[in-house]
PDB file of C-alpha atoms and ligand atoms in Angstrom:
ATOM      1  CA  UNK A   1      25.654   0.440   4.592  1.00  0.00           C
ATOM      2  CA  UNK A   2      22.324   1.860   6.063  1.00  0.00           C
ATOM      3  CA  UNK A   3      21.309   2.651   2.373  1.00  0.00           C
ATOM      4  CA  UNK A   4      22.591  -1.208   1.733  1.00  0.00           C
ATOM      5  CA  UNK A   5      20.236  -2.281   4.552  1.00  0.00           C
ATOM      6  CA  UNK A   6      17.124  -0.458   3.697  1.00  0.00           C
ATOM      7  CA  UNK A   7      16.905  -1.483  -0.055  1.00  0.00           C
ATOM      8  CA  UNK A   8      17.117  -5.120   1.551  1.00  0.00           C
ATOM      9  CA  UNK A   9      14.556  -4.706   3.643  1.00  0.00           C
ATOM     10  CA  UNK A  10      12.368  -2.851   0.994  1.00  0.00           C
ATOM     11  CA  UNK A  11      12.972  -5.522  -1.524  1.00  0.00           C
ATOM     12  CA  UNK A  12      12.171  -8.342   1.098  1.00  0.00           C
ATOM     13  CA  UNK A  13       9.075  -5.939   2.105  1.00  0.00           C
ATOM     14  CA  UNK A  14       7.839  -6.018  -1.627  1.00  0.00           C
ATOM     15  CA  UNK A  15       8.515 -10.014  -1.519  1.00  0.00           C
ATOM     16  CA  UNK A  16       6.749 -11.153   1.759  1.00  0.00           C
ATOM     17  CA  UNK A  17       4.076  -8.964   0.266  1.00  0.00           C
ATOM     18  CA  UNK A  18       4.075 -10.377  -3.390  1.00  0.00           C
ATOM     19  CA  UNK A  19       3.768 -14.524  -1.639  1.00  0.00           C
ATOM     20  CA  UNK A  20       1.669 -13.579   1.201  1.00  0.00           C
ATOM     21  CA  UNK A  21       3.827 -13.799   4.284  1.00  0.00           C
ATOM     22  CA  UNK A  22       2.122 -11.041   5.471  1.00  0.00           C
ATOM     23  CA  UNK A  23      -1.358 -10.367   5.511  1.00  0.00           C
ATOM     24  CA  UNK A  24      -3.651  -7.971   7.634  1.00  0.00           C
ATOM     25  CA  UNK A  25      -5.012  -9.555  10.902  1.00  0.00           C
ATOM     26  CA  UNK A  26      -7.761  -8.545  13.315  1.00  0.00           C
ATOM     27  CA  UNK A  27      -8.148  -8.777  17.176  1.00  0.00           C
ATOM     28  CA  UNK A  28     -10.806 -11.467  17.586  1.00  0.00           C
ATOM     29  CA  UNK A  29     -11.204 -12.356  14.187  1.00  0.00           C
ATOM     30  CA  UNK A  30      -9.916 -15.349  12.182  1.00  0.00           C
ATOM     31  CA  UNK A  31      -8.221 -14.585   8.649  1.00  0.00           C
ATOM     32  CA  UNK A  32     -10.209 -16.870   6.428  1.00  0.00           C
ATOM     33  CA  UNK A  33      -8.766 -15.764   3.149  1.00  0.00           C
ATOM     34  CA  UNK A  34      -6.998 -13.068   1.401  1.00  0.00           C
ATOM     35  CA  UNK A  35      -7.522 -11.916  -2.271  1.00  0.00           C
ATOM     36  CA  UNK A  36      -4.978  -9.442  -3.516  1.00  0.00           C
ATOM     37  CA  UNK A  37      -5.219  -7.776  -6.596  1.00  0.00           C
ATOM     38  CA  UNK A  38      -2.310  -5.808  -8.365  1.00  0.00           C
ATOM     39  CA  UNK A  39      -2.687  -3.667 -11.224  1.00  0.00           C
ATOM     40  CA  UNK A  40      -6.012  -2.768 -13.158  1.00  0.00           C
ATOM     41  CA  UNK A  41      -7.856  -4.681 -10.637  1.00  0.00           C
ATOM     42  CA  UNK A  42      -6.191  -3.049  -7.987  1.00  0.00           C
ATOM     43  CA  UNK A  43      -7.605  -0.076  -9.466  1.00  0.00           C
ATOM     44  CA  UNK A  44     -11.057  -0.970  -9.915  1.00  0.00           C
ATOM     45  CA  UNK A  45     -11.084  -2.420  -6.394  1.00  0.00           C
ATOM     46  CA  UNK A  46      -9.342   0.169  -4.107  1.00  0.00           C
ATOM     47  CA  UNK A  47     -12.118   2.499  -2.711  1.00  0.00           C
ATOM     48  CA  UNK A  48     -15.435   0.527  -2.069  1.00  0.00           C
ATOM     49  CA  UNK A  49     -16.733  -2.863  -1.490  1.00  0.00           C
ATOM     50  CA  UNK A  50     -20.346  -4.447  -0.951  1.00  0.00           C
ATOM     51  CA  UNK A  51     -21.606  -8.022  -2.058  1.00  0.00           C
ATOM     52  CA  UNK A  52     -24.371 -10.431  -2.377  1.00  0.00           C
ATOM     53  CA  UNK A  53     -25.018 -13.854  -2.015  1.00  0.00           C
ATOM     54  CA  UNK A  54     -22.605 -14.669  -5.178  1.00  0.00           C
ATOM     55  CA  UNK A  55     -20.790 -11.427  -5.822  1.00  0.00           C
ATOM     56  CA  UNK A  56     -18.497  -8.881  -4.515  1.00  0.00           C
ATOM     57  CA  UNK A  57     -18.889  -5.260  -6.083  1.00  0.00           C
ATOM     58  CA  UNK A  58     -16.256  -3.178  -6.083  1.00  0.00           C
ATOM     59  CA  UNK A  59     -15.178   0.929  -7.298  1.00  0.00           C
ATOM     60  CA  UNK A  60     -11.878   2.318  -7.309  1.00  0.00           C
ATOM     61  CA  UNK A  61     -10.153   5.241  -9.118  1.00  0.00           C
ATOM     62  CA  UNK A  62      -7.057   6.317 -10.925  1.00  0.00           C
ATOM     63  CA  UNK A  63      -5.409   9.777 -11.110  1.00  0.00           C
ATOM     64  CA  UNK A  64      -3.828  10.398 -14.564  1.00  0.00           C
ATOM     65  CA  UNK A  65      -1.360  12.943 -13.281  1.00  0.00           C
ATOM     66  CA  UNK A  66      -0.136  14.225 -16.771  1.00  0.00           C
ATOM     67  CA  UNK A  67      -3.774  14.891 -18.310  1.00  0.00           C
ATOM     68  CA  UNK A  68      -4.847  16.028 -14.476  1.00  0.00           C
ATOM     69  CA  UNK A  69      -8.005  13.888 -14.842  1.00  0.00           C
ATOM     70  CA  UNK A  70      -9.568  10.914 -12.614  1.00  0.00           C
ATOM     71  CA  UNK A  71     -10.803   7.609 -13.759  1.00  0.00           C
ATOM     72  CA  UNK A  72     -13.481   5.723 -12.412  1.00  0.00           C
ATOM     73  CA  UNK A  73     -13.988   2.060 -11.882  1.00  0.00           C
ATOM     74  CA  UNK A  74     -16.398  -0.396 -10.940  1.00  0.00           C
ATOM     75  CA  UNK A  75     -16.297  -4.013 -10.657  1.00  0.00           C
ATOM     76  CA  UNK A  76     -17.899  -7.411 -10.252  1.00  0.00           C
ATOM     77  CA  UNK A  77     -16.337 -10.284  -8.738  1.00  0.00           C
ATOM     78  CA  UNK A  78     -17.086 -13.899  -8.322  1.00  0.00           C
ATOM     79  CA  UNK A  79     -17.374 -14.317  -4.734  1.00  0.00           C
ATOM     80  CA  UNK A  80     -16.150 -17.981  -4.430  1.00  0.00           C
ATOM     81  CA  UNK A  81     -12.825 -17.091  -6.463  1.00  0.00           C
ATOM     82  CA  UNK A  82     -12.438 -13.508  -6.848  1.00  0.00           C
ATOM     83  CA  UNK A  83     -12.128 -13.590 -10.550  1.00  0.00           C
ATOM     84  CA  UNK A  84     -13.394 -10.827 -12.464  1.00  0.00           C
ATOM     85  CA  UNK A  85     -16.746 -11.417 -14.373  1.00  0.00           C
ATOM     86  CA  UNK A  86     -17.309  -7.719 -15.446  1.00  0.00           C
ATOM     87  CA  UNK A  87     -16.122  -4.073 -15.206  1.00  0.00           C
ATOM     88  CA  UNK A  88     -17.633  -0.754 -15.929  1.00  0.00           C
ATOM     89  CA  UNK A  89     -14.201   1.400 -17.233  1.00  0.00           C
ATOM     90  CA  UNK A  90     -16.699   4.715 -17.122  1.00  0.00           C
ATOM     91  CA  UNK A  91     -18.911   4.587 -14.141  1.00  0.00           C
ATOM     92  CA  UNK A  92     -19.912   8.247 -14.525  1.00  0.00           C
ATOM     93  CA  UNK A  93     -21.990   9.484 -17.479  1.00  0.00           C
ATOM     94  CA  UNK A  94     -20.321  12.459 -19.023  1.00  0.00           C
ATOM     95  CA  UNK A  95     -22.633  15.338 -18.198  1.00  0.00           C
ATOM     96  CA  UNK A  96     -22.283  14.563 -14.260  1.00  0.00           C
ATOM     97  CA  UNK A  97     -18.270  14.995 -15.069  1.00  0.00           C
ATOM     98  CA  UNK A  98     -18.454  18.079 -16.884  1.00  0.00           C
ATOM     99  CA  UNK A  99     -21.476  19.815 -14.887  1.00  0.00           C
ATOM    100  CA  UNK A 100     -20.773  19.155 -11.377  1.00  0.00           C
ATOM    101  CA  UNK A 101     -16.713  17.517 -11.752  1.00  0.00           C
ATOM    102  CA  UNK A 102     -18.124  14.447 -10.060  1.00  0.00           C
ATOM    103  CA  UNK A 103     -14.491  12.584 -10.314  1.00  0.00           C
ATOM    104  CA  UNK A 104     -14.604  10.342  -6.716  1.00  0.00           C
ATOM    105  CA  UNK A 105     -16.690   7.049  -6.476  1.00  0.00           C
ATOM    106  CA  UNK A 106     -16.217   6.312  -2.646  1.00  0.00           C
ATOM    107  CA  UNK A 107     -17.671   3.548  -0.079  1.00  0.00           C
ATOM    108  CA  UNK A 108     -21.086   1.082  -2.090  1.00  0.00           C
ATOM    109  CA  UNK A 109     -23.898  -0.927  -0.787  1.00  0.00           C
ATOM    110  CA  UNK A 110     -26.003  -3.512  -2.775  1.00  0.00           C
ATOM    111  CA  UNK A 111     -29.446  -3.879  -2.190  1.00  0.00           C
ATOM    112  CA  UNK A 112     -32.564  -5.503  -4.070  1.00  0.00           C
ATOM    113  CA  UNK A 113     -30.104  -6.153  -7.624  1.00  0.00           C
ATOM    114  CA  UNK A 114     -28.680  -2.079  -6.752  1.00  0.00           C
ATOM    115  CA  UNK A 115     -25.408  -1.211  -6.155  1.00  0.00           C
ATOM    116  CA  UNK A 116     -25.299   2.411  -4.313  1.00  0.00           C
ATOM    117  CA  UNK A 117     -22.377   4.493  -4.775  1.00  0.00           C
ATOM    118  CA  UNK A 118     -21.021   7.755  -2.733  1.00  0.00           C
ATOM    119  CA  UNK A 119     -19.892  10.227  -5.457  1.00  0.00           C
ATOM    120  CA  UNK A 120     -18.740  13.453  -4.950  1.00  0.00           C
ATOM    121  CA  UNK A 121     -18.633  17.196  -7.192  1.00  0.00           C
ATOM    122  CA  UNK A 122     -15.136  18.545  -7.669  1.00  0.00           C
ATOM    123  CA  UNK A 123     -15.567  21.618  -4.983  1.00  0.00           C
ATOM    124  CA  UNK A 124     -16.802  18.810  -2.298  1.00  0.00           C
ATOM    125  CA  UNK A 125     -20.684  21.618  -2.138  1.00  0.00           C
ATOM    126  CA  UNK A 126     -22.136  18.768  -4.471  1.00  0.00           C
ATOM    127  CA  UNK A 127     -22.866  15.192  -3.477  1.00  0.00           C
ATOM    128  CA  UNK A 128     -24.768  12.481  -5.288  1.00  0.00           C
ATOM    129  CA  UNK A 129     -25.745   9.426  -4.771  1.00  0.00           C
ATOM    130  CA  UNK A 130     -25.561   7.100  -7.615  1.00  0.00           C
ATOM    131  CA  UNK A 131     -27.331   4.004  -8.394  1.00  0.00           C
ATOM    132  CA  UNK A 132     -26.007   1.312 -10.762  1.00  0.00           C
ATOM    133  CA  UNK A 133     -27.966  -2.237 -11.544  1.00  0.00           C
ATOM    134  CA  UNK A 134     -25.552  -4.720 -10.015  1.00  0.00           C
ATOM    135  CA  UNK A 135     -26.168  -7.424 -13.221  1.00  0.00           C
ATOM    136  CA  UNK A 136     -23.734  -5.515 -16.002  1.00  0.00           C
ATOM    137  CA  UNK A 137     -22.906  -2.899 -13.756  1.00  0.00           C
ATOM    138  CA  UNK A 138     -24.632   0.095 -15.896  1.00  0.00           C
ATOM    139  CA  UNK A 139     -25.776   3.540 -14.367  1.00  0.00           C
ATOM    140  CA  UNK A 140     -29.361   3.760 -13.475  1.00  0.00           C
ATOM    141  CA  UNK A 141     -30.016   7.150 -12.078  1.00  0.00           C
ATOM    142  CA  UNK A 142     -28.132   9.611  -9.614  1.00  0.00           C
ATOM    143  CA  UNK A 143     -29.835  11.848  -6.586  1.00  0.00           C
ATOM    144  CA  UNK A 144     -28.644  14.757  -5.648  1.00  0.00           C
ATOM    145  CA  UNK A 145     -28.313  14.724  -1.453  1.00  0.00           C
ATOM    146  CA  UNK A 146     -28.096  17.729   1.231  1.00  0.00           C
ATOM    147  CA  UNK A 147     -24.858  19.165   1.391  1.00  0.00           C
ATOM    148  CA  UNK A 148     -26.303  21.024   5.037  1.00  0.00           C
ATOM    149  CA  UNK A 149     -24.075  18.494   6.607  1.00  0.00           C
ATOM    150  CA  UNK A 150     -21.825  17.108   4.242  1.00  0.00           C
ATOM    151  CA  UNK A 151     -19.889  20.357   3.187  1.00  0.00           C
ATOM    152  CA  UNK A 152     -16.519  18.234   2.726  1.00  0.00           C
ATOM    153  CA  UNK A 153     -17.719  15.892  -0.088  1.00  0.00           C
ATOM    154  CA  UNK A 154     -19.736  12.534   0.398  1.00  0.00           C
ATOM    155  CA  UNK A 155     -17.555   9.468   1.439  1.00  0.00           C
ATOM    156  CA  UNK A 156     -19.712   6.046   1.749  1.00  0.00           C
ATOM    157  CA  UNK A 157     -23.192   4.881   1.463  1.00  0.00           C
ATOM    158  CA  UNK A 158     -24.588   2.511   3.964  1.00  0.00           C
ATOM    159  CA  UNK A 159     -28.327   1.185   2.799  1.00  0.00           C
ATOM    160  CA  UNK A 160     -30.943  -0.497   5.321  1.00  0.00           C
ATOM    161  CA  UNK A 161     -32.890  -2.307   3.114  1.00  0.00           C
ATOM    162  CA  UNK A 162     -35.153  -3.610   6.061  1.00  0.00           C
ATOM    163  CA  UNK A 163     -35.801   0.129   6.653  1.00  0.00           C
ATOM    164  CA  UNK A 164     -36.130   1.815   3.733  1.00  0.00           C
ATOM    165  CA  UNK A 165     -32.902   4.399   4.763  1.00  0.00           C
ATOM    166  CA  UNK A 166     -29.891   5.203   3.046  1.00  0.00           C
ATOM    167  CA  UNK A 167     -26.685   6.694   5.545  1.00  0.00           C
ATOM    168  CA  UNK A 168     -23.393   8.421   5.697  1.00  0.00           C
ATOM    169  CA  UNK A 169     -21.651  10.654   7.540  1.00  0.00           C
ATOM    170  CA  UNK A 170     -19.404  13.802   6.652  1.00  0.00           C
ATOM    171  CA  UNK A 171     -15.440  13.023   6.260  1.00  0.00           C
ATOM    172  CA  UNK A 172     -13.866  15.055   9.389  1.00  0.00           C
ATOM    173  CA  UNK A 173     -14.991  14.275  12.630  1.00  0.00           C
ATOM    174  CA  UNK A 174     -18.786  14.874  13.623  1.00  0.00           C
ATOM    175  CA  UNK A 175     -21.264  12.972  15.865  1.00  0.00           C
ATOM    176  CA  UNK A 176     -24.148  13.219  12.924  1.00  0.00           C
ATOM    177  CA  UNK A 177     -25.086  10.164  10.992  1.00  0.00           C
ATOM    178  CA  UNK A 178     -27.303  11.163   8.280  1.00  0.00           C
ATOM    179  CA  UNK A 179     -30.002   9.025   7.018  1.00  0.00           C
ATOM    180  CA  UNK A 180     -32.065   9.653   3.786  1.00  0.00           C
ATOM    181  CA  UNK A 181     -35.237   7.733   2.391  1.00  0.00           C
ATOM    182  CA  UNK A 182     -34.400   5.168  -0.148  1.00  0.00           C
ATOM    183  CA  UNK A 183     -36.752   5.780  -2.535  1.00  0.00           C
ATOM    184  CA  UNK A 184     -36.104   9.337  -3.664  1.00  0.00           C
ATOM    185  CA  UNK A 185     -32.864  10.243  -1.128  1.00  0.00           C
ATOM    186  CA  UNK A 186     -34.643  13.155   0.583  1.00  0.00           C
ATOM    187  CA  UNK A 187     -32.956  13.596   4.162  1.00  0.00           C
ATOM    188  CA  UNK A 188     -35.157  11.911   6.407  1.00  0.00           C
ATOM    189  CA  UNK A 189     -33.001  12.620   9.929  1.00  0.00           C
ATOM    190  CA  UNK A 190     -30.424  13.009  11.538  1.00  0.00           C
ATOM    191  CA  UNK A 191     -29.144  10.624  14.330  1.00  0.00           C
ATOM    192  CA  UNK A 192     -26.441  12.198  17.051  1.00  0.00           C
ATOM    193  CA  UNK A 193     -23.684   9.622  17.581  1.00  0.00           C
ATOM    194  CA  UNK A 194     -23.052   8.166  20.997  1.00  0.00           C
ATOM    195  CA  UNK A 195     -19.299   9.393  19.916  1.00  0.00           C
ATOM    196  CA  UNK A 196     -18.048  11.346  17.277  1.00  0.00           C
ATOM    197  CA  UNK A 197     -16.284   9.615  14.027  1.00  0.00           C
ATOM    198  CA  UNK A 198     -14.081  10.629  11.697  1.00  0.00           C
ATOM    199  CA  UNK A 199     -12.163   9.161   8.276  1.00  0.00           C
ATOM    200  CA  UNK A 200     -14.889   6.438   7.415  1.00  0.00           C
ATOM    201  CA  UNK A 201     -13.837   4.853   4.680  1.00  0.00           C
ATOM    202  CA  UNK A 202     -17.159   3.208   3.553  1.00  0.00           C
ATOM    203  CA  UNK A 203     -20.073   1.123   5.716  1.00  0.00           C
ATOM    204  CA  UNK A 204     -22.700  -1.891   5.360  1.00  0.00           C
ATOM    205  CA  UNK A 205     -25.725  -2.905   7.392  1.00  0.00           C
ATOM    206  CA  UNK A 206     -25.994  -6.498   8.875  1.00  0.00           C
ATOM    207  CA  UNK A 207     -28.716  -8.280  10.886  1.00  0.00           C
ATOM    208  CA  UNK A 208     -29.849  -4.564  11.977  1.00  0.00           C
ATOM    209  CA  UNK A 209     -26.897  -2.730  12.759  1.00  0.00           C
ATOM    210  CA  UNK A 210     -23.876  -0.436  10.508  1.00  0.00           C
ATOM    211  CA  UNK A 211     -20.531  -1.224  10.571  1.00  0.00           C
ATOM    212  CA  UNK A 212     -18.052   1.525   9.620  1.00  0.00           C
ATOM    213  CA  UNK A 213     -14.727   1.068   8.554  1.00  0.00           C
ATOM    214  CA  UNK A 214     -12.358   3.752   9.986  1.00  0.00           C
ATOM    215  CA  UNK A 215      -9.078   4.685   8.837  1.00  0.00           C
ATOM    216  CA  UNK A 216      -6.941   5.726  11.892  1.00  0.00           C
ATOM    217  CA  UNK A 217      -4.323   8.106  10.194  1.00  0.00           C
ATOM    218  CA  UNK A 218      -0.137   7.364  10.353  1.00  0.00           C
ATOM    219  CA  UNK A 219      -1.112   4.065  12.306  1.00  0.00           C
ATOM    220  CA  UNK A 220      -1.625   0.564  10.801  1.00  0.00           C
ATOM    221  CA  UNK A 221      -4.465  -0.104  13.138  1.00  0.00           C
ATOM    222  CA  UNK A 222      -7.415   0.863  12.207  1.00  0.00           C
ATOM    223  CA  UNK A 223     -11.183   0.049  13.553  1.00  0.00           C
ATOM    224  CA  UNK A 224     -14.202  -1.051  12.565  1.00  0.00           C
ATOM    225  CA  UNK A 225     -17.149   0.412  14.670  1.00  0.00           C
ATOM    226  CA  UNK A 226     -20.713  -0.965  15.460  1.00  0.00           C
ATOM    227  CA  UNK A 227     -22.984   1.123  15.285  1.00  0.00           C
ATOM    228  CA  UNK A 228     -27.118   1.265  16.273  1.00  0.00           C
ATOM    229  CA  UNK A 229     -28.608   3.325  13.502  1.00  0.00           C
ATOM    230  CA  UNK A 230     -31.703   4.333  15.368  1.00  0.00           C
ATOM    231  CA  UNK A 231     -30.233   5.129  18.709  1.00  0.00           C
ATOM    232  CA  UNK A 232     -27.071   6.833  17.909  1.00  0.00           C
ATOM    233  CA  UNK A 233     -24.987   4.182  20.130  1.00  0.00           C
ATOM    234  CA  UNK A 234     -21.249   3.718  18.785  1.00  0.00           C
ATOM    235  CA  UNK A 235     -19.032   0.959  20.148  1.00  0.00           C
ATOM    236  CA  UNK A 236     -16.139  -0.219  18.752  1.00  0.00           C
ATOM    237  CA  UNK A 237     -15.988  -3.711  17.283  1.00  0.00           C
ATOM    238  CA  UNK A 238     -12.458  -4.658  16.178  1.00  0.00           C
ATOM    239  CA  UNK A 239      -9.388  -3.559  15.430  1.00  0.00           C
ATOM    240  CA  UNK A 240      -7.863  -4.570  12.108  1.00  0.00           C
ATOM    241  CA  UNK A 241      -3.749  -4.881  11.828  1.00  0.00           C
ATOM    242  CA  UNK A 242      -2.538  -3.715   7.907  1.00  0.00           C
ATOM    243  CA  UNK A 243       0.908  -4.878   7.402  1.00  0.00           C
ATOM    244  CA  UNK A 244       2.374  -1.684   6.315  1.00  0.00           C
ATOM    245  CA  UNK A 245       2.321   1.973   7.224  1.00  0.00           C
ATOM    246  CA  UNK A 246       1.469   2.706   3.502  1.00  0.00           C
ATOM    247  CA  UNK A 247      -1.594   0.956   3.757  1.00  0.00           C
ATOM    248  CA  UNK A 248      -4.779   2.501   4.138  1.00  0.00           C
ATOM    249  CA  UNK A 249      -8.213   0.793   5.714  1.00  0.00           C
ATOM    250  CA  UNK A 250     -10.927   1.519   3.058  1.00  0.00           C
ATOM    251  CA  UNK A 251     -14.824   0.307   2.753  1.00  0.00           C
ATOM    252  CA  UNK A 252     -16.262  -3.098   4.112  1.00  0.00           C
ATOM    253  CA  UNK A 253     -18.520  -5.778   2.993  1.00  0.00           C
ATOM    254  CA  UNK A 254     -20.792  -7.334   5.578  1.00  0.00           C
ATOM    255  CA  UNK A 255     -22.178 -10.728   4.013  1.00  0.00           C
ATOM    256  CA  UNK A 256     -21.793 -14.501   5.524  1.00  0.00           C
ATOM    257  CA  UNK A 257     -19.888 -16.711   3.560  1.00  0.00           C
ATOM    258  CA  UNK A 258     -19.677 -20.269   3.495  1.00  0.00           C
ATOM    259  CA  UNK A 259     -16.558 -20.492   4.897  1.00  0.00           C
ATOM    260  CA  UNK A 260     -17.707 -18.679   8.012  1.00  0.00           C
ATOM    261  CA  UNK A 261     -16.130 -15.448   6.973  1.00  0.00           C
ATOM    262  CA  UNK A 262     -18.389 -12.094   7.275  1.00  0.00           C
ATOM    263  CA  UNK A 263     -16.227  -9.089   7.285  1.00  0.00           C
ATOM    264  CA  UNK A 264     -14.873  -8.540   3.850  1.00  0.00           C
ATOM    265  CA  UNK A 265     -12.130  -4.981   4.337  1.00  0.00           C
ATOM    266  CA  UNK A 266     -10.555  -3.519   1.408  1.00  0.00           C
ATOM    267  CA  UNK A 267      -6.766  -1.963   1.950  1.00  0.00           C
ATOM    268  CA  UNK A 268      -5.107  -0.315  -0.346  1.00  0.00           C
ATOM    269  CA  UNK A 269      -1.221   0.099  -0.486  1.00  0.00           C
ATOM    270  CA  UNK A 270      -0.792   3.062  -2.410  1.00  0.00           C
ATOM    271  CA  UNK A 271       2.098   1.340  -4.079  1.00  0.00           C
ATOM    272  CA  UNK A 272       1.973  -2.313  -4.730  1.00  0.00           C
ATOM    273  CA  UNK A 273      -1.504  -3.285  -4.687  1.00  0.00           C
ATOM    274  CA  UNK A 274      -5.181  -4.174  -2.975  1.00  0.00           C
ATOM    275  CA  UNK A 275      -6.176  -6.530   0.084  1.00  0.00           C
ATOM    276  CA  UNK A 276      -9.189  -7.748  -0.045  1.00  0.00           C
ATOM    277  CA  UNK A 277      -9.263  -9.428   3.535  1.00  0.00           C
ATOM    278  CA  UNK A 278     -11.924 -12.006   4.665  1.00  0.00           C
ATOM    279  CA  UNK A 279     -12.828 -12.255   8.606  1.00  0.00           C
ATOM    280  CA  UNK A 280     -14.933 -14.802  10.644  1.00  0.00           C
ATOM    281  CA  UNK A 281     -15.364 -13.598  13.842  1.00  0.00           C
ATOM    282  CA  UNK A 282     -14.242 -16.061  16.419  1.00  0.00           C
ATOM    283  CA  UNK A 283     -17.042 -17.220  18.926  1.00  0.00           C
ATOM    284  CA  UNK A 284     -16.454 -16.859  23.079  1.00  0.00           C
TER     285      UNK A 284
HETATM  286 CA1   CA B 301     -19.599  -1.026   1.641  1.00  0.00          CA
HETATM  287 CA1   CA B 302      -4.502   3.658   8.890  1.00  0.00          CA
END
């Protein structure tokens, strides 16, 4: 009967999923609009997520288990809609897979027509940054970053435009935000956190300051932090709600819409499909 009971629930799970009864929520935030994506663009969607004043871009991966090799994805998204208007199916020129096993796009930021991407070496000791032009989505050039501090692979790319920086921090928990120059991605400091973070997912800059996504492991609330890029100061500023324990918070757009809406979070369900959630924050 318990077996009975369970396949019920799973099936009415996969339904209230499939029509939307259930959609991620956030503590002072009103849900403005939910976009999920199944299949291929699921795939090209579930790792990171910046925008523009018409776009979202997006990067996600697959894992062919049987030929043991990853698949990169980027994508470009009308931003009234969500509908697909292009997709790069190979992201990463072929002598960055076979001389460094770079096989992981992680968090992006646009800036100035650029989409920035996070992409890692197979052993984690080699990071890049990548840069793709955001109108068809083609490669432009990749940097090679400082692995002093990231020695467990390179997860998200935050860029301050205003500033000139680049950021990102190291995967497991550390209180060092690193921030490199723009133009060339030397490391130009290092900024010692107010707290230490762990698990971001991906980050964006708006009106001055970097929001982090954070994925809070086994829990289905998971945070978005605040954080001053010049002084170090963390705080946290809201807790999103994922509907099931098999989702997972990945990278966030920062951009106002026209429907009030400003936080833009990807989550991916490892087995169904991709959230893309829309937030206005709710004024006191
Ligand atoms: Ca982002
Ligand atoms: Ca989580």
């Amino acid at each position: 009967m318990e077996k009975i009971i369970s396949f019920f629930t799973a099936i009415t799970m996969f339904f209230s999923y499939l029509f939307g009864i259930s959609v991620p929520t956030a503590d002072n935030m009103e849900l403005m609009k939910n976009d999920r994506l199944f299949g291929l663009s699921a795939l090209v969607t579930g790792q990171g997520i910046t925008a523009d004043e018409d776009y979202y871009y997006t990067a996600g991966s697959a894992f062919v288990q049987k030929a043991g090799i990853g698949v990169q994805f980027l994508g470009k998204w009308r931003a009234d809609n969500f509908r697909q208007v292009k997709v790069n199916l190979n992201p990463i020129p072929r002598e960055y897979e076979k001389n460094y096993g770079c096989g992981h796009i992680g968090g992006i930021s646009y800036a100035d027509g650029i989409i920035y991407a996070a992409v890692e070496g197979t052993d984690y000791s080699i990071n890049f940054i990548f840069l793709y032009d955001a109108d068809d989505l083609s490669f432009i050039t990749a940097y090679n970053v400082s692995n002093e501090i990231l020695d467990d692979g390179i997860p998200w790319v935050a860029i301050d435009n205003a500033n000139g920086f680049a950021y990102c921090t190291k995967w497991a928990e550390s209180d060092k935000l690193l921030r490199f120059n723009l133009e060339d991605m030397s490391l130009s400091g290092i900024v010692t956190l107010s707290q230490p973070v762990s698990r971001i997912q991906g980050g964006e800059f708006y009106d001055g300051s970097l929001y982090l996504s954070k994925d809070v492991p086994h829990s289905t609330d998971d945070v978005i932090y605040k954080v001053n890029a010049v002084t170090g100061e963390v705080t946290q500023a809201f807790t999103t709600h994922l509907t099931s324990s098999d989702n997972e918070s990945e990278d966030i757009a920062v951009f106002p819409r026209e429907d009030g809406s400003l936080f833009h979070i990807i989550n991916y369900d490892k087995i169904i499909g991709v959230n893309v959630t829309h937030f206005a924050p709710i004024e006191k």
